[in-house]
GROMACS .gro file of C-alpha atoms in nm:
model
   92
    1UNK     CA    1   9.711  -3.353 -10.152
    2UNK     CA    2   9.915  -3.657 -10.046
    3UNK     CA    3   9.649  -3.871  -9.937
    4UNK     CA    4   9.267  -3.909  -9.935
    5UNK     CA    5   9.036  -3.758  -9.695
    6UNK     CA    6   8.642  -3.757  -9.719
    7UNK     CA    7   8.574  -3.410  -9.691
    8UNK     CA    8   8.726  -3.061  -9.789
    9UNK     CA    9   8.669  -2.709  -9.606
   10UNK     CA   10   8.799  -2.382  -9.748
   11UNK     CA   11   8.894  -2.102  -9.503
   12UNK     CA   12   8.869  -1.709  -9.602
   13UNK     CA   13   8.970  -1.445  -9.395
   14UNK     CA   14   9.022  -1.064  -9.474
   15UNK     CA   15   9.370  -0.918  -9.408
   16UNK     CA   16   9.261  -0.600  -9.564
   17UNK     CA   17   9.240  -0.251  -9.360
   18UNK     CA   18   8.879  -0.188  -9.495
   19UNK     CA   19   8.557  -0.337  -9.546
   20UNK     CA   20   8.617  -0.492  -9.878
   21UNK     CA   21   8.391  -0.737 -10.116
   22UNK     CA   22   8.583  -1.047 -10.260
   23UNK     CA   23   8.458  -1.203 -10.560
   24UNK     CA   24   8.546  -1.572 -10.437
   25UNK     CA   25   8.550  -1.901 -10.631
   26UNK     CA   26   8.712  -2.234 -10.529
   27UNK     CA   27   8.766  -2.561 -10.661
   28UNK     CA   28   8.876  -2.898 -10.636
   29UNK     CA   29   9.133  -3.063 -10.876
   30UNK     CA   30   9.128  -3.399 -10.978
   31UNK     CA   31   9.404  -3.671 -11.039
   32UNK     CA   32   9.216  -3.750 -11.388
   33UNK     CA   33   9.267  -3.340 -11.459
   34UNK     CA   34   8.901  -3.270 -11.450
   35UNK     CA   35   8.784  -3.019 -11.169
   36UNK     CA   36   8.483  -2.950 -10.995
   37UNK     CA   37   8.373  -2.589 -10.877
   38UNK     CA   38   8.224  -2.606 -10.483
   39UNK     CA   39   8.228  -2.205 -10.456
   40UNK     CA   40   8.101  -1.910 -10.644
   41UNK     CA   41   8.049  -1.591 -10.450
   42UNK     CA   42   8.063  -1.273 -10.353
   43UNK     CA   43   8.091  -1.188  -9.993
   44UNK     CA   44   8.174  -0.855  -9.813
   45UNK     CA   45   8.408  -0.868  -9.496
   46UNK     CA   46   8.510  -0.651  -9.217
   47UNK     CA   47   8.883  -0.602  -9.152
   48UNK     CA   48   8.999  -0.919  -8.968
   49UNK     CA   49   8.670  -1.105  -9.042
   50UNK     CA   50   8.634  -1.457  -9.264
   51UNK     CA   51   8.444  -1.760  -9.329
   52UNK     CA   52   8.459  -2.116  -9.400
   53UNK     CA   53   8.340  -2.284  -9.737
   54UNK     CA   54   8.209  -2.648  -9.688
   55UNK     CA   55   8.228  -2.873  -9.603
   56UNK     CA   56   8.248  -3.080  -9.945
   57UNK     CA   57   8.213  -3.418  -9.997
   58UNK     CA   58   8.487  -3.625 -10.171
   59UNK     CA   59   8.376  -3.697 -10.506
   60UNK     CA   60   8.322  -4.090 -10.519
   61UNK     CA   61   8.606  -4.264 -10.776
   62UNK     CA   62   8.803  -3.960 -10.806
   63UNK     CA   63   9.084  -3.856 -10.626
   64UNK     CA   64   9.151  -3.464 -10.505
   65UNK     CA   65   9.462  -3.349 -10.590
   66UNK     CA   66   9.454  -3.004 -10.575
   67UNK     CA   67   9.234  -2.707 -10.418
   68UNK     CA   68   9.227  -2.388 -10.609
   69UNK     CA   69   9.111  -2.054 -10.446
   70UNK     CA   70   9.050  -1.792 -10.693
   71UNK     CA   71   8.980  -1.457 -10.555
   72UNK     CA   72   8.863  -1.136 -10.769
   73UNK     CA   73   8.784  -1.072 -11.101
   74UNK     CA   74   8.776  -0.793 -11.388
   75UNK     CA   75   8.405  -0.737 -11.337
   76UNK     CA   76   8.474  -0.642 -10.966
   77UNK     CA   77   8.777  -0.461 -10.961
   78UNK     CA   78   8.759  -0.323 -10.618
   79UNK     CA   79   8.851  -0.628 -10.456
   80UNK     CA   80   9.159  -0.647 -10.665
   81UNK     CA   81   9.436  -0.538 -10.421
   82UNK     CA   82   9.308  -0.614 -10.072
   83UNK     CA   83   9.480  -0.794  -9.857
   84UNK     CA   84   9.351  -1.210  -9.752
   85UNK     CA   85   9.439  -1.558  -9.614
   86UNK     CA   86   9.313  -1.871  -9.751
   87UNK     CA   87   9.362  -2.226  -9.613
   88UNK     CA   88   9.259  -2.523  -9.684
   89UNK     CA   89   9.151  -2.867  -9.456
   90UNK     CA   90   9.103  -3.171  -9.521
   91UNK     CA   91   8.914  -3.366  -9.307
   92UNK     CA   92   8.872  -3.786  -9.232
   0.00000   0.00000   0.00000
């Protein structure tokens, strides 16, 4: 992140050609090296559908410098290999 925002939203859209379950975790990372997990879910999406996660408020006293998404896990290998799009939006 190149500037401060009051809140952040994550967007996830399935680009798979079939119904799929995606284990999703999202994190706000800070300039001091710490992080905060804001999403830990396993939603199922039809092809071309998605979801907004958030908004998540900025943490007072910390500057956000990176937003991370982790999709898939070894405990749910069927989700690995499906296609998806992710994006993050900072809001004033």
